Structures are given as C-alpha cells and as structure tokens.
Short mmCIF file of C-alpha atoms and ligand atoms in Angstrom, two decimals:
data_model
loop_
_atom_site.label_atom_id
_atom_site.label_comp_id
_atom_site.label_asym_id
_atom_site.label_seq_id
_atom_site.Cartn_x
_atom_site.Cartn_y
_atom_site.Cartn_z
CA MET A 1 12.03 100.05 -95.49
CA ARG A 2 11.14 103.47 -96.78
CA PRO A 3 11.05 106.84 -95.02
CA VAL A 4 7.67 107.59 -93.47
CA GLU A 5 6.04 110.99 -93.08
CA VAL A 6 5.05 111.50 -89.44
CA LYS A 7 3.55 114.95 -90.01
CA LYS A 8 3.88 117.27 -92.97
CA ASP A 9 7.61 117.63 -93.72
CA ILE A 10 8.59 115.60 -90.65
CA TYR A 11 9.93 112.18 -91.65
CA TRP A 12 11.08 109.03 -89.94
CA VAL A 13 14.42 108.21 -91.56
CA GLY A 14 15.79 105.64 -89.10
CA ALA A 15 16.63 101.96 -89.35
CA VAL A 16 14.94 98.75 -88.25
CA ASP A 17 17.37 96.22 -86.81
CA TYR A 18 15.77 92.80 -87.09
CA ASP A 19 18.97 91.07 -85.96
CA ILE A 20 19.77 92.70 -82.63
CA ARG A 21 19.14 90.38 -79.69
CA ASN A 22 21.51 91.90 -77.15
CA PHE A 23 20.32 95.48 -76.84
CA HIS A 24 23.03 97.75 -75.43
CA HIS A 25 24.97 94.54 -74.70
CA TYR A 26 23.05 93.87 -71.49
CA SER A 27 19.37 93.38 -72.25
CA ARG A 28 17.58 90.92 -74.48
CA SER A 29 15.63 92.32 -77.41
CA PRO A 30 13.92 89.16 -78.68
CA GLU A 31 12.01 91.09 -81.34
CA GLY A 32 14.94 93.23 -82.48
CA SER A 33 14.82 97.02 -82.21
CA THR A 34 14.79 100.23 -84.19
CA TYR A 35 17.00 103.29 -84.20
CA ASN A 36 14.72 106.15 -85.08
CA ALA A 37 16.02 109.35 -86.59
CA TYR A 38 13.82 112.18 -87.86
CA LEU A 39 14.28 114.68 -90.66
CA VAL A 40 12.42 118.00 -90.72
CA THR A 41 12.49 119.92 -93.97
CA ASP A 42 11.77 123.57 -93.24
CA GLU A 43 13.87 126.59 -94.33
CA LYS A 44 16.54 124.71 -92.42
CA LYS A 45 16.76 120.99 -92.91
CA VAL A 46 17.26 119.38 -89.54
CA LEU A 47 18.22 115.80 -88.70
CA PHE A 48 17.26 114.71 -85.19
CA ASP A 49 19.62 111.95 -84.01
CA THR A 50 21.34 109.36 -86.17
CA VAL A 51 21.46 105.55 -85.97
CA ASN A 52 23.84 102.83 -84.81
CA ALA A 53 27.01 102.82 -86.94
CA HIS A 54 26.15 99.59 -88.77
CA GLU A 55 22.89 101.14 -90.02
CA PHE A 56 24.53 104.23 -91.56
CA ASP A 57 23.72 103.19 -95.14
CA GLU A 58 20.07 102.72 -94.24
CA LEU A 59 19.91 106.21 -92.73
CA VAL A 60 21.51 107.79 -95.78
CA LYS A 61 19.21 105.82 -98.11
CA HIS A 62 16.15 107.12 -96.26
CA ILE A 63 17.37 110.72 -96.13
CA SER A 64 18.23 110.57 -99.83
CA GLU A 65 14.67 109.63 -100.74
CA ILE A 66 13.57 112.99 -99.30
CA THR A 67 16.47 115.31 -99.88
CA ASP A 68 20.15 115.46 -100.73
CA PRO A 69 21.96 114.59 -97.46
CA GLU A 70 24.44 117.34 -98.22
CA SER A 71 21.61 119.86 -97.94
CA ILE A 72 21.09 119.14 -94.22
CA ASP A 73 21.78 122.30 -92.24
CA TYR A 74 21.46 121.22 -88.62
CA ILE A 75 21.97 118.00 -86.71
CA VAL A 76 20.43 117.63 -83.26
CA CYS A 77 22.04 115.08 -80.93
CA ASN A 78 19.53 114.45 -78.19
CA HIS A 79 21.77 111.79 -76.65
CA LEU A 80 25.25 110.51 -77.42
CA GLU A 81 24.90 106.82 -76.64
CA GLN A 82 26.20 105.05 -79.71
CA ASP A 83 22.90 103.55 -80.80
CA HIS A 84 21.94 107.15 -81.65
CA SER A 85 25.28 108.72 -82.39
CA GLY A 86 27.19 105.83 -83.97
CA SER A 87 26.68 107.24 -87.47
CA LEU A 88 27.42 110.80 -86.42
CA PRO A 89 31.04 111.07 -87.64
CA ARG A 90 30.14 109.80 -91.12
CA ILE A 91 26.98 111.92 -91.29
CA VAL A 92 28.93 115.02 -90.28
CA ARG A 93 31.49 114.29 -93.00
CA LEU A 94 28.72 113.74 -95.55
CA CYS A 95 26.43 116.66 -94.64
CA LYS A 96 28.95 119.24 -93.48
CA PRO A 97 26.23 120.79 -91.27
CA GLU A 98 26.13 124.43 -90.35
CA LYS A 99 25.41 123.53 -86.70
CA ILE A 100 25.32 120.48 -84.44
CA PHE A 101 23.18 120.95 -81.34
CA CYS A 102 23.64 119.06 -78.07
CA SER A 103 23.21 119.59 -74.34
CA PRO A 104 26.11 120.76 -72.11
CA MET A 105 26.68 117.17 -70.96
CA GLY A 106 26.24 116.08 -74.58
CA LEU A 107 29.26 118.20 -75.48
CA LYS A 108 31.31 116.36 -72.88
CA SER A 109 30.21 112.97 -74.20
CA MET A 110 30.57 113.95 -77.86
CA THR A 111 34.08 115.30 -77.53
CA ASN A 112 35.20 112.25 -75.59
CA ILE A 113 33.60 109.62 -77.80
CA TYR A 114 34.47 111.17 -81.17
CA ASP A 115 37.16 113.28 -82.77
CA THR A 116 35.11 116.46 -83.06
CA ALA A 117 37.87 118.75 -84.30
CA GLY A 118 36.26 121.27 -86.63
CA TRP A 119 32.69 120.25 -85.86
CA PRO A 120 30.33 123.27 -85.58
CA ILE A 121 28.94 122.28 -82.19
CA GLU A 122 26.44 124.57 -80.48
CA VAL A 123 25.49 123.77 -76.90
CA VAL A 124 21.84 124.35 -75.99
CA LYS A 125 20.57 124.52 -72.46
CA ASP A 126 17.28 123.46 -70.95
CA GLY A 127 14.47 125.57 -72.45
CA ASP A 128 16.54 126.99 -75.33
CA ARG A 129 14.50 127.55 -78.48
CA ILE A 130 15.69 127.81 -82.08
CA GLU A 131 13.93 128.88 -85.26
CA ILE A 132 14.28 126.62 -88.29
CA GLY A 133 11.92 128.47 -90.67
CA ARG A 134 8.22 128.47 -89.94
CA ARG A 135 8.91 126.08 -87.04
CA HIS A 136 10.54 126.45 -83.64
CA VAL A 137 12.29 123.74 -81.69
CA THR A 138 12.61 123.81 -77.90
CA PHE A 139 15.15 121.62 -76.13
CA LEU A 140 14.39 120.19 -72.72
CA GLU A 141 17.10 118.47 -70.75
CA THR A 142 16.03 115.07 -69.41
CA ARG A 143 19.13 114.12 -67.44
CA MET A 144 19.42 110.43 -66.66
CA LEU A 145 16.72 109.54 -69.18
CA HIS A 146 18.82 107.73 -70.10
CA TRP A 147 22.27 109.36 -69.65
CA PRO A 148 23.36 112.66 -68.07
CA ASP A 149 23.43 114.21 -71.58
CA SER A 150 19.90 113.24 -72.59
CA MET A 151 17.48 115.84 -73.89
CA VAL A 152 14.28 115.88 -75.93
CA SER A 153 13.26 118.17 -78.79
CA TYR A 154 9.80 119.69 -79.02
CA ILE A 155 8.59 121.03 -82.37
CA GLU A 156 6.14 123.67 -81.27
CA GLU A 157 4.05 124.27 -84.39
CA ASP A 158 3.45 120.55 -85.01
CA ARG A 159 3.23 119.58 -81.33
CA VAL A 160 5.72 116.80 -81.94
CA LEU A 161 7.93 115.60 -79.11
CA ILE A 162 11.06 113.77 -80.28
CA SER A 163 11.65 111.95 -77.03
CA ASN A 164 14.86 110.00 -77.66
CA ASP A 165 15.10 106.98 -75.29
CA ALA A 166 12.01 107.97 -73.29
CA PHE A 167 8.83 106.14 -74.35
CA GLY A 168 10.88 103.67 -76.43
CA GLN A 169 10.25 100.00 -77.03
CA ASN A 170 12.34 97.24 -78.59
CA ILE A 171 10.18 96.35 -81.57
CA ALA A 172 11.35 95.53 -85.07
CA CYS A 173 8.42 95.42 -87.47
CA PRO A 174 7.24 97.04 -90.72
CA GLN A 175 4.84 99.28 -88.79
CA ARG A 176 6.01 102.71 -87.66
CA PHE A 177 3.01 103.75 -85.56
CA ALA A 178 1.51 102.47 -82.33
CA ASP A 179 -1.99 102.45 -83.83
CA GLU A 180 -0.78 99.81 -86.29
CA CYS A 181 0.23 97.43 -83.46
CA THR A 182 -1.86 95.54 -80.93
CA ARG A 183 -1.97 96.95 -77.41
CA GLU A 184 -0.67 93.63 -76.11
CA GLN A 185 2.41 93.67 -78.36
CA LEU A 186 3.07 97.28 -77.47
CA LEU A 187 2.62 96.93 -73.74
CA THR A 188 4.87 93.86 -73.54
CA ALA A 189 7.60 95.71 -75.43
CA MET A 190 7.15 98.88 -73.35
CA LYS A 191 7.41 96.93 -70.10
CA GLY A 192 10.51 95.05 -71.23
CA TYR A 193 12.19 98.28 -72.30
CA TYR A 194 11.20 100.26 -69.21
CA TYR A 195 12.14 97.59 -66.68
CA ASN A 196 15.52 96.88 -68.28
CA ILE A 197 16.57 100.39 -69.28
CA VAL A 198 14.58 103.14 -67.60
CA LEU A 199 13.61 101.67 -64.20
CA PRO A 200 16.48 103.15 -62.12
CA TYR A 201 15.46 106.62 -63.28
CA SER A 202 11.81 106.31 -62.30
CA ALA A 203 11.98 109.35 -60.00
CA ASN A 204 13.21 111.41 -62.98
CA VAL A 205 10.39 110.01 -65.14
CA LEU A 206 7.78 111.20 -62.64
CA LYS A 207 9.51 114.58 -62.34
CA THR A 208 9.63 114.96 -66.14
CA LEU A 209 5.99 113.94 -66.59
CA LYS A 210 4.95 116.48 -63.95
CA ARG A 211 7.06 119.14 -65.63
CA VAL A 212 5.46 118.46 -69.01
CA THR A 213 2.02 118.72 -67.39
CA ASP A 214 2.96 121.91 -65.53
CA MET A 215 4.30 123.46 -68.74
CA GLY A 216 1.02 122.68 -70.47
CA LEU A 217 2.98 121.24 -73.38
CA ALA A 218 0.46 120.25 -76.04
CA ILE A 219 1.58 116.97 -77.60
CA ASP A 220 0.03 115.47 -80.73
CA VAL A 221 2.87 113.05 -81.44
CA ILE A 222 5.47 111.33 -79.28
CA ALA A 223 8.28 110.15 -81.53
CA PRO A 224 10.79 108.04 -79.56
CA ASP A 225 14.15 106.84 -80.88
CA HIS A 226 13.28 103.16 -80.42
CA GLY A 227 10.14 101.38 -81.56
CA VAL A 228 6.90 102.82 -82.85
CA ILE A 229 5.57 106.39 -82.84
CA PHE A 230 2.48 107.51 -80.90
CA ARG A 231 0.34 109.77 -83.08
CA THR A 232 -3.26 109.53 -81.87
CA PRO A 233 -4.62 111.25 -78.73
CA GLU A 234 -5.45 107.80 -77.32
CA ASP A 235 -1.94 106.48 -77.92
CA VAL A 236 -0.23 109.60 -76.55
CA ALA A 237 -2.34 109.33 -73.37
CA PHE A 238 -1.71 105.58 -73.26
CA VAL A 239 2.07 105.85 -73.35
CA ILE A 240 2.20 108.72 -70.85
CA ASN A 241 -0.14 106.94 -68.41
CA SER A 242 1.77 103.67 -68.82
CA TYR A 243 5.05 105.40 -68.02
CA LYS A 244 3.52 106.98 -64.93
CA GLU A 245 2.30 103.58 -63.83
CA PHE A 246 5.66 101.90 -64.48
CA ALA A 247 7.51 104.65 -62.61
CA GLU A 248 5.21 104.60 -59.58
CA GLN A 249 5.75 100.84 -59.08
CA LYS A 250 2.61 100.40 -57.02
CA PHE A 251 2.13 96.93 -55.50
CA MET A 252 0.74 94.40 -58.00
CA LYS A 253 -0.78 91.12 -56.90
CA ARG A 254 1.37 88.80 -58.97
CA ALA A 255 4.49 86.78 -58.19
CA VAL A 256 7.52 85.49 -60.03
CA VAL A 257 9.67 82.62 -58.81
CA VAL A 258 13.16 82.67 -60.32
CA TYR A 259 15.50 79.74 -59.89
CA GLU A 260 18.69 78.06 -60.98
CA SER A 261 18.95 74.36 -60.28
CA MET A 262 21.93 72.02 -60.62
CA TRP A 263 20.36 68.54 -60.44
CA GLY A 264 16.65 69.35 -60.23
CA GLY A 265 16.11 69.74 -56.46
CA THR A 266 15.93 73.55 -56.53
CA ALA A 267 13.57 73.33 -59.52
CA ARG A 268 11.19 71.16 -57.48
CA MET A 269 11.40 73.64 -54.61
CA ALA A 270 10.58 76.45 -57.05
CA SER A 271 7.51 74.62 -58.27
CA ALA A 272 6.29 74.11 -54.70
CA VAL A 273 6.84 77.81 -53.86
CA ALA A 274 4.74 78.68 -56.92
CA ASP A 275 2.03 76.28 -55.67
CA GLY A 276 2.04 78.20 -52.38
CA PHE A 277 1.36 81.46 -54.25
CA GLU A 278 -1.41 79.95 -56.30
CA ALA A 279 -3.05 78.39 -53.25
CA ALA A 280 -3.15 81.94 -51.85
CA ASP A 281 -4.77 83.18 -55.06
CA VAL A 282 -1.69 85.05 -56.27
CA PRO A 283 -0.86 84.26 -59.94
CA CYS A 284 2.74 83.17 -60.23
CA THR A 285 5.23 82.79 -63.10
CA LEU A 286 8.28 80.51 -62.97
CA ILE A 287 11.57 81.54 -64.60
CA ASN A 288 14.44 79.08 -64.98
CA LEU A 289 17.69 81.02 -65.28
CA GLN A 290 19.34 78.22 -67.24
CA THR A 291 16.88 78.78 -70.07
CA SER A 292 15.93 82.45 -69.59
CA HIS A 293 17.93 85.67 -69.45
CA CYS A 294 18.09 87.93 -66.41
CA SER A 295 16.35 90.66 -68.43
CA ASP A 296 13.32 88.32 -68.70
CA VAL A 297 13.17 88.46 -64.90
CA MET A 298 13.03 92.26 -64.97
CA THR A 299 10.32 92.20 -67.62
CA ALA A 300 8.28 89.79 -65.46
CA MET A 301 8.71 92.18 -62.54
CA ALA A 302 6.75 94.79 -64.48
CA ASP A 303 3.68 92.77 -63.45
CA ALA A 304 4.85 91.15 -60.22
CA SER A 305 5.64 92.73 -56.86
CA ALA A 306 6.53 89.42 -55.19
CA VAL A 307 9.87 87.96 -56.27
CA VAL A 308 11.20 84.77 -54.74
CA LEU A 309 14.59 83.52 -55.86
CA GLY A 310 16.18 80.13 -55.42
CA SER A 311 19.54 78.67 -56.27
CA ALA A 312 21.53 75.58 -55.52
CA THR A 313 24.75 76.33 -53.64
CA ARG A 314 27.87 75.90 -55.74
CA ASN A 315 31.28 76.61 -54.26
CA ASN A 316 29.70 78.33 -51.23
CA MET A 317 27.60 80.74 -53.25
CA PRO A 318 24.58 80.97 -55.58
CA MET A 319 25.12 79.65 -59.08
CA ALA A 320 26.53 82.00 -61.70
CA ASN A 321 23.30 82.92 -63.52
CA MET A 322 21.64 83.74 -60.21
CA MET A 323 24.59 85.96 -59.24
CA ALA A 324 24.23 87.76 -62.58
CA CYS A 325 20.48 88.07 -62.07
CA LEU A 326 20.95 89.62 -58.61
CA ALA A 327 23.60 92.04 -59.88
CA ASN A 328 21.39 93.07 -62.81
CA MET A 329 18.38 93.55 -60.53
CA LYS A 330 20.35 95.58 -57.99
CA GLY A 331 21.54 98.01 -60.66
CA LEU A 332 18.00 98.49 -61.95
CA ARG A 333 16.80 99.42 -58.44
CA PRO A 334 13.24 98.04 -58.29
CA LEU A 335 11.05 99.48 -55.53
CA ASN A 336 8.13 98.14 -53.50
CA ARG A 337 8.80 94.39 -53.57
CA VAL A 338 8.32 91.51 -51.20
CA GLY A 339 10.51 88.46 -51.57
CA GLY A 340 12.06 85.29 -50.32
CA ALA A 341 14.93 82.90 -50.95
CA PHE A 342 15.43 79.15 -51.13
CA GLY A 343 17.71 76.46 -52.54
CA THR A 344 19.20 73.01 -52.22
CA TYR A 345 22.72 72.18 -51.14
CA GLY A 346 25.01 69.18 -50.83
CA TRP A 347 27.92 70.52 -48.77
CA SER A 348 27.36 73.84 -47.05
CA GLY A 349 24.26 75.71 -48.35
CA GLU A 350 25.12 79.42 -48.27
CA ALA A 351 23.10 80.39 -51.36
CA PRO A 352 19.62 81.09 -49.84
CA LYS A 353 21.11 83.30 -47.12
CA MET A 354 23.22 85.20 -49.65
CA ILE A 355 20.20 85.70 -51.91
CA ALA A 356 18.14 86.95 -48.96
CA GLN A 357 20.94 89.37 -48.04
CA ALA A 358 21.02 90.68 -51.61
CA LEU A 359 17.24 91.21 -51.56
CA ASP A 360 17.46 92.90 -48.17
CA ASP A 361 20.11 95.24 -49.60
CA MET A 362 17.56 96.09 -52.31
CA LYS A 363 15.03 96.92 -49.57
CA PHE A 364 12.73 94.01 -50.30
CA ASP A 365 10.36 93.04 -47.48
CA LEU A 366 11.27 89.48 -46.52
CA PRO A 367 8.44 87.97 -44.46
CA ALA A 368 10.06 84.52 -44.10
CA GLU A 369 13.49 83.11 -43.34
CA PRO A 370 15.52 81.78 -46.30
CA LEU A 371 14.79 78.12 -46.87
CA LYS A 372 17.46 75.52 -47.58
CA CYS A 373 17.12 71.82 -48.29
CA TYR A 374 19.78 69.09 -48.21
CA PHE A 375 20.03 67.47 -51.65
CA ASN A 376 16.54 66.30 -52.71
CA PRO A 377 13.50 68.02 -51.24
CA GLY A 378 11.26 65.56 -49.42
CA ALA A 379 7.59 65.99 -48.52
CA ASP A 380 8.36 68.19 -45.50
CA ASP A 381 10.71 70.37 -47.54
CA LEU A 382 8.11 70.82 -50.26
CA ALA A 383 5.50 71.69 -47.65
CA ALA A 384 7.92 74.32 -46.29
CA CYS A 385 8.31 75.68 -49.83
CA ARG A 386 4.53 75.95 -50.23
CA LYS A 387 4.45 77.76 -46.89
CA LEU A 388 7.17 80.14 -48.10
CA GLY A 389 5.04 80.95 -51.16
CA GLY A 390 2.00 81.38 -48.92
CA ASP A 391 3.83 83.65 -46.46
CA VAL A 392 5.17 85.91 -49.20
CA ALA A 393 1.72 85.92 -50.83
CA ALA A 394 0.11 87.00 -47.53
CA ALA A 395 2.64 89.84 -47.14
CA LEU A 396 2.01 90.94 -50.73
CA LYS A 397 -1.75 90.91 -50.30
CA ALA A 398 -1.39 93.06 -47.17
CA LYS A 399 0.65 95.56 -49.24
CA CYS A 400 -2.10 95.51 -51.86
CA GLY A 401 -4.62 96.39 -49.17
CA GLU A 402 -6.37 92.99 -49.01
FE1 FEO B 501 18.92 104.37 -76.97
FE2 FEO B 501 20.57 105.48 -74.12
O1 FEO B 501 20.38 104.85 -75.90
#
C-alpha cells in the first residue's frame, strides 16, 4: 500500500489488515479491516490517530513517503482503544511531538493504558478549536461512539470530518474510497460493523447526527478510522442516511431463524419455522450456530426484525453457542424485535423456555409460547413449528403496518 491523498495535503497513512478475522476479539471480520490514520501537512504537521501496534511499521512507512516522521508537530488521539492507539508509544518516541491532543476521558484512558510520563498531553473539550496554519481543527466529543473518550476532528477549511469509529466498516481492499466499491459490498460491511459494534449506542448516533445537522456542519468528506472514505456528496449522504436508518431500527419485514442442534432434531424444527415465515410471505434466513458465528446473527438482524431462536437442551440449558449468541445479543441491545423460541430435548427440555426468557429480558415481543419437542420432531411437531413461524410473521407484519 501507499499513502493516498484525500484532499490537498491531507493523506491517508493507515494500514490495511488483510489477516484480522476476530475484530476487537469479539466480532468476525471476514474481509479483514483497516486502521486508518491521517496526516495533515500545514504549518503544523498533524497526525490524526495511529494504528494497531502490529501495523506500526506500515504507518511509519506511509508517513515517511510524505514527510520525515520526526517533523510531526501534533498527534490527535480521537479514541484510545488499542486499534487506534496501539502504535502511540512508539510514534511518540519517534516523533517527539510538541502536543498530543485528546478528550478529558481520553486523558484518563491514555494515562491508564500507557506510561505517559513526559508526554506533552493537551486535553481538548467539546467544541475546542485549534489553528494548525491555514487550517483550523474543531474537536467534537462523541461519547460512547465507541468509548467514553471518543471524539471526532473536523477540519473546517477542507470540510473533512475525521470520524474515528463512527461510519466505519470492516473492509480490507486496495481501494480507499467508497466510490471505488460497490454499494452492495459497502452496505454489507456497514451493517456488519454497525450491528456488532455501534448498535448499543444508537441513541447517541441519532443525537450526534441531529447535532451535526443543527450545527450546519458542511461536510465534503467523512474519513472514518476503519474501512473506506466517503468523498462524494452522494456517498456522504448515503453513509449519514444509512446510519440514521440503522440507529432508528424501524421494523423490517424479514426474519432470521437461529439454531443449534445436537442430533438434527432442532435443525428440522428450524427449517419448519422458516417454512412458516415463508408461507406468510416473510423472507427468512437460517443460521446454524455450529457453522456460523454469533456476530453473523447480529449482521443478519440488520435486515430482520423477527428473530426466532432454537436450541437442543443440554445439561438443563441451551447449548453453549446459543448461550454465547444470547449473551452477545443482549449486550448489543437490539430494539423493536419480535421473536420466538423452540428446541428438542431428551431428558428435561429447559432450553426453549430459557431462550424465551432471555428474549423477553431484551424486550422482544413474543406472540407464541416457546415450543419444545421430545427427541425427533414428528409431523405434528413440524406443523407446530410452521405455526410458530406463521404467528411470529403475523405479529411482525402488524408491526410493519400490514
Ligand atoms: Fe476502532 Fe473503538 O475502536
């Protein structure tokens, strides 16, 4: 890779990680990811964010193609999570910057994660503005997008928003700009990223989007710290509107049936539940948790407001992957869902009830009782599964106004 000029004297100097499959150690990134960092060369040379520690050499290589790293004056840390700050200690040693900017909460994170003795840290608050030559940079705190320390940097004269985690996507590819990708590729990556990283903070997303609108912030470029950069008016509008849509979580007429089977009975039940959805004209996807990751479930939920989960009972509870799936889903706090639960059993059969309880705790609407089946589902059991799919489909369609 080579550095890429985003606007005059504003460069992408980050790293593309084609290998990463376990993003942040909890979410799949099947296409890898990028750690974007940006260098602005004005009277002051400013580096916005760094990269994960293992990509340090790549960052330095890119900076060096534009300027001597030791000539960097300022470093801006929009967010201290290690995918952005992992290279910070080595970059600070190399550049010896005049100032390191971060938010008040960023200071707390920085001083606890790293040995910052002697670092020239300057805390900036929401709305603070600095001059770096002919340009000005304004910092806006975006707490909980994605950590309490998160902020974004707005370069006024170029109308460039360096948005850190917000508007990111897990994409590893030679392209640096959204207009070089297909909409389909982009939207899939945006949904996966949003539903596995940003979803719990949806209220903050809507608040931030409203604030940006109210401020009348003119934006030509949105430059996130993961994935591709949005540089055309169409793409900037596209990513903002998509985020609004993701955050609102309006009811969508699609379903996903997620299951974990031990000897195949729960899998047959899952298939019959899906048939029930399709008979009711609700498109339905099946996800087998023994072959898919729980983050695939969240990505599917970006298109589906009905979620029905089934597991065989093992040792008086749902199977392990289903337990992990429920825990992951609960933490990501999806809103506006209808659901149901089912599963086979051989001894006791607690799993469907426990799944239903977990969904109820997440405020799902549950229009039907959890369904359990002794060992192999027979014709009556499969008919009950189709009815379960049909009942949840009817509840979903009512929510969609049909
Ligand atoms: Fe991309 Fe919250 O780190």
